[in-house]
Coordinates of N, CA, C and O and ligand atoms in Angstrom, one line a residue:
M18 N 0.7 -1.3 0.0 CA -0.2 0.1 -0.3 C 1.1 1.3 -0.1 O 0.6 2.5 -1.0
M19 N 2.1 1.6 0.9 CA 2.6 1.9 1.0 C 3.7 2.4 -0.3 O 3.7 3.5 -0.4
N20 N 3.8 1.5 -1.1 CA 4.2 1.9 -2.5 C 3.3 2.1 -3.2 O 3.8 3.1 -4.5
K21 N 1.9 2.1 -3.5 CA 1.0 2.6 -4.6 C 1.0 4.1 -4.1 O 0.5 4.9 -5.4
Q22 N 1.2 4.2 -3.0 CA 0.8 5.8 -2.3 C 1.9 7.0 -2.9 O 2.1 7.5 -4.0
K23 N 3.3 6.0 -2.7 CA 4.6 6.5 -3.4 C 4.5 7.5 -4.9 O 4.9 7.6 -5.9
K24 N 4.1 6.1 -5.7 CA 4.1 6.0 -6.7 C 3.1 7.1 -7.3 O 3.0 7.7 -7.9
R25 N 1.9 7.6 -6.4 CA 0.8 8.2 -7.2 C 1.1 9.7 -6.9 O 0.9 10.3 -8.0
R26 N 2.3 9.7 -6.0 CA 2.7 11.2 -5.5 C 3.5 11.6 -6.4 O 3.7 12.7 -7.3
L27 N 4.8 10.6 -7.2 CA 5.4 11.4 -7.7 C 4.4 10.9 -9.6 O 5.0 12.3 -9.7
T28 N 3.5 10.7 -9.7 CA 3.3 10.9 -10.9 C 2.5 12.2 -10.8 O 2.4 13.1 -12.2
W29 N 1.8 12.0 -10.0 CA 1.3 14.2 -9.5 C 2.1 15.3 -9.8 O 2.0 16.0 -10.6
Q30 N 3.1 15.0 -9.0 CA 4.7 15.9 -9.5 C 5.3 15.8 -10.5 O 5.3 16.8 -11.1
K31 N 5.5 14.9 -11.3 CA 5.6 14.8 -12.8 C 4.7 15.6 -13.6 O 5.1 16.3 -14.5
E32 N 3.4 15.2 -13.6 CA 2.3 15.9 -13.9 C 2.3 17.4 -13.8 O 2.6 18.3 -15.1
M33 N 2.7 17.7 -13.1 CA 2.6 19.3 -12.7 C 3.9 19.7 -13.0 O 4.1 20.9 -13.5
V34 N 4.8 19.4 -13.6 CA 6.5 20.0 -13.5 C 5.9 19.9 -14.9 O 6.7 20.7 -15.7
F35 N 5.8 18.8 -15.5 CA 5.3 18.6 -17.1 C 4.4 20.0 -17.7 O 4.4 20.6 -18.6
E36 N 3.2 20.4 -17.2 CA 2.0 20.9 -17.3 C 3.2 22.4 -17.1 O 2.9 23.4 -17.7
A37 N 4.0 22.4 -16.3 CA 4.7 24.3 -16.2 C 5.2 24.1 -17.0 O 5.7 25.2 -17.6
V38 N 6.2 23.0 -17.5 CA 7.1 23.6 -19.0 C 6.2 23.6 -20.1 O 6.2 24.5 -20.8
M39 N 5.0 23.3 -20.3 CA 3.9 23.1 -21.4 C 3.5 24.5 -21.5 O 3.0 24.8 -22.1
N40 N 3.3 24.8 -19.8 CA 2.3 26.2 -20.0 C 3.7 27.8 -20.0 O 3.2 28.6 -20.2
S41 N 4.6 27.1 -20.1 CA 6.0 28.2 -20.2 C 6.1 28.8 -21.7 O 6.1 27.8 -22.6
D42 N 6.2 29.5 -21.9 CA 6.6 30.5 -23.3 C 8.0 31.0 -23.7 O 8.5 31.8 -24.7
S43 N 9.1 30.8 -22.4 CA 10.1 31.0 -22.4 C 10.8 30.0 -22.1 O 12.5 30.5 -21.7
H44 N 11.2 28.7 -22.4 CA 12.2 27.6 -21.7 C 12.8 28.1 -20.8 O 13.9 28.2 -20.3
P45 N 11.3 27.5 -19.9 CA 12.1 27.7 -18.6 C 13.3 26.9 -18.1 O 13.7 25.7 -18.5
S46 N 14.5 27.2 -16.7 CA 15.3 26.5 -16.1 C 14.3 25.7 -15.2 O 13.7 26.2 -15.0
A47 N 15.3 25.0 -14.8 CA 14.7 24.1 -13.4 C 14.4 24.9 -12.8 O 13.4 25.1 -11.7
G48 N 15.1 26.2 -12.4 CA 14.9 27.1 -11.2 C 13.7 28.1 -11.7 O 13.4 28.2 -10.9
D49 N 13.2 27.9 -12.8 CA 12.0 28.8 -13.4 C 11.2 28.0 -12.6 O 10.1 28.3 -12.5
I50 N 11.1 26.5 -13.0 CA 9.9 25.8 -12.7 C 9.6 25.2 -11.5 O 8.7 25.6 -10.9
Y51 N 11.1 25.8 -10.6 CA 10.8 25.4 -9.1 C 9.9 26.9 -8.4 O 9.4 27.1 -7.6
A52 N 10.0 27.9 -9.5 CA 9.8 29.0 -9.3 C 8.5 29.3 -9.3 O 7.0 29.6 -8.6
I53 N 7.9 28.5 -10.4 CA 6.4 29.1 -11.0 C 5.9 27.7 -10.0 O 4.6 27.9 -10.1
L54 N 6.4 26.8 -9.3 CA 5.8 25.8 -8.7 C 5.7 25.8 -7.0 O 5.9 25.1 -6.3
A55 N 6.5 27.1 -6.9 CA 6.6 27.4 -5.8 C 5.3 27.3 -4.2 O 5.8 26.3 -3.4
D56 N 4.2 27.3 -4.8 CA 3.7 26.7 -3.6 C 2.5 25.7 -3.7 O 2.1 24.7 -2.6
S57 N 3.2 24.9 -4.3 CA 2.9 23.0 -4.7 C 3.4 22.8 -4.0 O 3.8 21.4 -2.9
G58 N 5.0 23.1 -3.0 CA 5.5 22.6 -2.4 C 6.8 21.6 -2.7 O 7.4 20.8 -2.0
I59 N 6.8 21.1 -3.8 CA 7.9 20.0 -4.7 C 9.2 21.1 -4.3 O 9.5 22.3 -5.0
G60 N 10.4 20.2 -4.1 CA 11.6 20.5 -3.9 C 12.3 20.5 -5.5 O 11.9 20.0 -6.0
I61 N 13.3 21.6 -5.0 CA 14.0 21.8 -6.4 C 15.0 20.4 -6.5 O 14.6 20.0 -8.0
A62 N 15.0 19.5 -5.8 CA 16.2 17.7 -6.4 C 14.7 17.2 -6.9 O 15.2 16.5 -8.3
T63 N 13.8 17.0 -6.8 CA 12.2 16.5 -7.2 C 12.3 16.7 -8.8 O 11.7 16.3 -9.5
I64 N 12.2 18.2 -8.8 CA 11.8 19.1 -9.9 C 13.1 18.9 -11.1 O 12.7 18.5 -12.5
Y65 N 14.0 18.7 -10.6 CA 15.2 18.1 -11.4 C 15.1 16.9 -12.1 O 15.3 16.8 -12.9
R66 N 14.7 16.0 -10.8 CA 14.7 14.6 -11.4 C 13.0 14.4 -12.8 O 13.7 13.9 -13.3
Q67 N 12.4 15.2 -12.2 CA 11.6 14.8 -12.8 C 11.2 15.4 -14.0 O 10.8 14.8 -15.3
L68 N 12.0 16.6 -14.7 CA 12.6 17.3 -15.8 C 13.4 16.1 -16.5 O 13.3 15.7 -17.8
S69 N 14.5 15.4 -15.8 CA 15.3 14.6 -16.3 C 14.6 13.2 -17.0 O 15.0 12.6 -18.0
N70 N 13.5 13.1 -16.3 CA 12.6 11.8 -16.5 C 11.5 12.0 -17.5 O 11.7 11.5 -19.0
L71 N 11.6 13.2 -17.5 CA 10.5 13.6 -18.9 C 11.3 13.7 -20.4 O 10.6 13.6 -21.5
V72 N 12.2 14.4 -19.8 CA 13.3 14.5 -21.3 C 13.7 12.6 -21.8 O 13.7 13.0 -22.8
E73 N 14.0 12.3 -20.6 CA 14.1 10.7 -21.4 C 13.0 10.0 -21.4 O 13.4 9.2 -22.7
D74 N 11.8 10.4 -21.4 CA 10.4 10.0 -22.0 C 10.2 10.6 -23.3 O 9.3 10.1 -23.9
G75 N 11.1 11.4 -23.6 CA 10.6 12.4 -24.8 C 9.5 13.2 -24.5 O 9.0 13.4 -25.9
K76 N 9.0 13.4 -23.7 CA 7.7 14.3 -23.1 C 8.2 15.6 -23.8 O 7.2 16.5 -24.4
I77 N 9.3 16.5 -23.4 CA 10.0 17.6 -23.6 C 11.5 17.4 -23.9 O 11.9 16.5 -23.9
G78 N 12.3 19.0 -24.7 CA 13.2 18.7 -25.2 C 14.1 19.0 -24.0 O 13.9 20.0 -23.2
S79 N 15.6 19.2 -24.5 CA 16.2 20.6 -23.1 C 17.5 20.7 -24.4 O 18.0 20.1 -25.2
F80 N 17.9 21.4 -24.1 CA 19.4 22.6 -24.1 C 20.0 22.7 -23.5 O 19.5 23.5 -22.5
E81 N 21.5 23.4 -23.9 CA 21.6 24.2 -22.9 C 22.4 25.8 -23.7 O 22.1 25.4 -24.8
F82 N 22.4 26.2 -22.9 CA 21.8 27.7 -23.4 C 23.2 28.5 -21.8 O 22.3 28.8 -20.9
Q83 N 23.5 29.2 -22.3 CA 24.9 29.9 -21.2 C 25.3 29.2 -20.0 O 24.8 29.4 -18.9
G84 N 25.2 27.6 -20.5 CA 25.9 26.7 -19.7 C 24.6 26.6 -18.0 O 25.0 26.0 -17.0
E85 N 23.5 26.5 -18.4 CA 22.2 25.9 -18.0 C 21.1 25.2 -18.6 O 21.3 25.8 -20.0
V86 N 20.7 24.5 -18.3 CA 20.0 23.6 -19.1 C 18.6 24.1 -19.1 O 18.0 24.9 -18.1
R87 N 18.4 24.3 -20.2 CA 16.6 25.0 -20.4 C 15.8 24.2 -20.9 O 15.7 23.3 -21.9
Y88 N 14.2 23.9 -20.3 CA 13.6 22.8 -21.1 C 12.4 23.8 -22.0 O 12.4 24.6 -21.9
D89 N 11.8 22.5 -23.4 CA 11.1 23.2 -24.6 C 10.0 22.5 -24.4 O 10.3 21.0 -24.0
P90 N 8.8 22.5 -24.5 CA 7.6 21.6 -25.0 C 7.9 21.9 -26.5 O 6.9 20.8 -26.9
V91 N 8.1 22.0 -26.8 CA 8.3 22.0 -28.7 C 9.3 20.3 -29.0 O 10.1 21.2 -28.3
M92 N 8.8 19.5 -29.5 CA 9.6 18.7 -29.7 C 10.2 18.6 -31.0 O 11.4 17.5 -31.7
Q93 N 9.3 19.2 -32.1 CA 10.2 19.1 -33.6 C 10.8 20.1 -34.0 O 11.3 20.8 -33.1
P94 N 12.1 19.5 -34.5 CA 13.2 20.9 -34.9 C 12.6 22.1 -35.4 O 11.6 22.3 -36.4
H95 N 12.9 22.8 -34.9 CA 13.0 24.5 -34.7 C 13.8 24.8 -34.3 O 15.0 24.8 -33.8
A96 N 14.0 26.1 -35.0 CA 14.8 27.8 -34.3 C 14.7 28.5 -32.8 O 13.7 28.2 -32.6
H97 N 15.6 29.2 -32.5 CA 15.6 30.1 -31.0 C 16.0 31.5 -31.7 O 16.8 31.5 -32.1
I98 N 14.9 32.3 -31.2 CA 15.0 34.1 -31.1 C 15.5 33.9 -29.3 O 14.7 33.3 -28.2
V99 N 16.8 34.4 -29.8 CA 17.2 35.2 -27.5 C 17.0 36.5 -27.8 O 18.3 36.9 -28.1
C100 N 16.6 36.9 -26.2 CA 17.0 38.3 -25.8 C 18.5 38.3 -24.9 O 18.5 37.4 -24.3
S101 N 18.9 39.1 -25.5 CA 20.4 39.1 -24.8 C 20.4 39.9 -23.4 O 21.5 40.0 -22.5
K102 N 19.4 40.8 -23.2 CA 19.3 41.3 -21.8 C 18.2 40.6 -21.1 O 18.6 40.1 -20.0
C103 N 16.8 39.7 -21.8 CA 16.0 39.2 -19.9 C 16.2 37.9 -20.3 O 16.4 36.8 -19.9
N104 N 17.3 37.1 -21.3 CA 17.4 35.8 -21.5 C 16.4 35.1 -21.8 O 16.6 33.3 -21.7
R105 N 15.2 35.6 -22.1 CA 14.1 34.8 -23.0 C 14.3 34.2 -24.0 O 15.1 34.5 -25.0
I106 N 13.6 33.3 -24.2 CA 14.2 32.2 -25.6 C 12.1 32.2 -26.2 O 11.5 31.4 -25.8
W107 N 12.3 32.3 -27.5 CA 11.4 32.6 -28.3 C 11.6 31.3 -29.5 O 12.7 31.0 -29.3
D108 N 10.5 30.8 -29.6 CA 10.8 29.6 -30.8 C 10.2 30.3 -32.1 O 10.0 31.1 -32.3
V109 N 11.7 30.0 -33.0 CA 11.2 29.8 -34.6 C 11.0 28.9 -35.3 O 11.7 27.7 -35.4
E110 N 9.7 29.1 -36.0 CA 9.3 27.9 -36.9 C 10.8 27.7 -38.1 O 11.1 28.4 -38.2
L111 N 10.7 26.0 -38.9 CA 11.8 26.3 -39.5 C 11.3 25.8 -40.8 O 10.5 24.2 -40.6
P112 N 11.7 25.7 -41.9 CA 10.8 25.0 -43.0 C 11.2 23.5 -42.9 O 13.1 23.3 -42.7
A113 N 10.6 22.4 -43.4 CA 11.2 21.5 -43.8 C 12.5 20.8 -44.3 O 13.3 20.5 -44.2
E114 N 12.7 22.1 -45.2 CA 13.8 21.8 -46.2 C 14.9 22.2 -45.4 O 16.2 22.1 -46.1
I115 N 15.4 22.6 -44.2 CA 16.2 23.2 -43.8 C 17.1 21.8 -43.4 O 18.5 22.1 -43.9
R116 N 17.0 21.0 -43.8 CA 17.8 19.9 -43.3 C 18.5 19.4 -44.6 O 19.7 19.3 -44.9
D117 N 18.3 19.9 -45.8 CA 18.8 19.6 -46.8 C 19.9 20.8 -47.3 O 20.7 20.1 -48.3
F118 N 20.2 21.7 -46.4 CA 21.2 22.4 -46.2 C 22.7 22.2 -46.2 O 23.6 22.9 -46.5
A119 N 21.8 21.3 -45.3 CA 23.8 20.6 -44.7 C 24.6 20.5 -45.8 O 24.1 19.1 -46.2
P120 N 25.9 20.7 -45.7 CA 26.7 20.1 -46.9 C 27.2 18.6 -46.0 O 26.9 18.4 -45.5
M121 N 27.3 17.4 -47.2 CA 27.4 16.1 -46.4 C 25.8 16.1 -45.8 O 26.5 15.1 -44.5
N122 N 25.5 16.0 -45.8 CA 24.2 15.6 -44.6 C 23.5 14.3 -45.1 O 23.7 13.3 -43.8
E123 N 24.2 13.2 -46.1 CA 24.0 11.8 -46.2 C 25.2 11.2 -45.4 O 24.9 10.2 -44.6
S124 N 26.1 11.7 -45.6 CA 27.1 11.0 -44.4 C 26.8 10.9 -42.7 O 27.4 10.5 -42.0
F125 N 26.1 12.2 -42.7 CA 25.7 11.9 -40.8 C 24.7 11.5 -40.7 O 24.6 11.2 -39.1
G126 N 23.7 10.7 -41.2 CA 22.4 10.1 -41.1 C 21.6 10.8 -40.6 O 21.1 11.9 -40.8
D127 N 21.7 11.1 -39.2 CA 20.5 11.6 -38.1 C 21.5 12.7 -37.2 O 22.6 12.4 -37.0
F128 N 21.0 13.9 -37.2 CA 21.9 15.0 -36.7 C 20.4 15.9 -36.3 O 19.6 16.0 -36.6
E129 N 21.3 16.8 -35.2 CA 20.2 18.0 -34.3 C 20.1 19.4 -35.1 O 21.7 19.4 -36.0
I130 N 19.6 20.3 -35.4 CA 19.9 21.2 -35.8 C 19.9 22.5 -34.7 O 18.6 22.4 -33.9
D131 N 20.6 23.3 -34.2 CA 20.9 23.9 -33.3 C 20.9 25.6 -33.9 O 22.3 25.9 -34.1
L132 N 20.2 26.1 -33.8 CA 20.0 27.8 -34.2 C 19.1 28.5 -33.8 O 18.3 28.1 -33.4
T133 N 20.1 29.7 -33.4 CA 19.2 30.6 -32.6 C 19.8 32.0 -33.3 O 21.1 32.4 -33.8
W134 N 18.9 32.5 -33.1 CA 19.2 34.2 -33.5 C 19.0 34.8 -31.9 O 18.9 34.5 -31.3
K135 N 19.6 36.3 -32.3 CA 20.2 37.1 -31.2 C 19.5 38.4 -31.1 O 20.1 38.6 -32.3
G136 N 19.4 38.8 -30.2 CA 18.7 40.1 -30.3 C 18.6 40.6 -28.9 O 18.3 40.2 -28.0
V137 N 17.6 42.1 -28.9 CA 16.6 42.8 -27.8 C 15.4 42.7 -28.2 O 15.3 42.7 -29.1
C138 N 14.2 42.1 -26.5 CA 12.9 42.1 -27.1 C 12.5 43.2 -26.9 O 13.2 44.5 -26.4
N139 N 11.3 43.3 -27.6 CA 10.8 44.5 -26.9 C 10.4 45.2 -25.5 O 10.7 46.6 -25.6
D140 N 10.3 44.5 -24.8 CA 10.4 44.4 -23.2 C 11.6 44.9 -22.4 O 11.4 45.8 -22.0
C141 N 12.6 44.9 -23.1 CA 13.7 45.0 -22.7 C 14.4 46.5 -23.5 O 15.5 46.8 -23.3
K142 N 13.8 46.9 -24.7 CA 14.1 48.3 -25.2 C 14.2 49.1 -24.6 O 13.6 49.2 -23.9
Ligands
LIG202 ZN1 14.1 40.8 -22.9
LIG203 ZN1 12.3 25.9 -28.7

């Protein structure tokens, strides 16, 4: 019985962390998620663990930005535009043909696209 209860609790926490990433439009870090969920009482260690579980499950994406892991609700290949003042990150849609621009792309097989625009957003101007 104890086990069952523990499992349900973990699922609930995972769901909360997942929802927080999905509802964010700025590619949150673990610290951002912790701040968003401050009222829930979920600890930072649990948030780190659930975020990496979600990435492993293929439910959310992650990438490194300025030495910090940021989480991404969008799984299909896309680019980012970054504000260099507030460090918020927005999505940029990519045309499907973007993969064809890579030289030697046949010898690579599978590869990731990591493309970022940089500038200053309207809020920071
Ligand atoms: Zn900004
Ligand atoms: Zn993104």
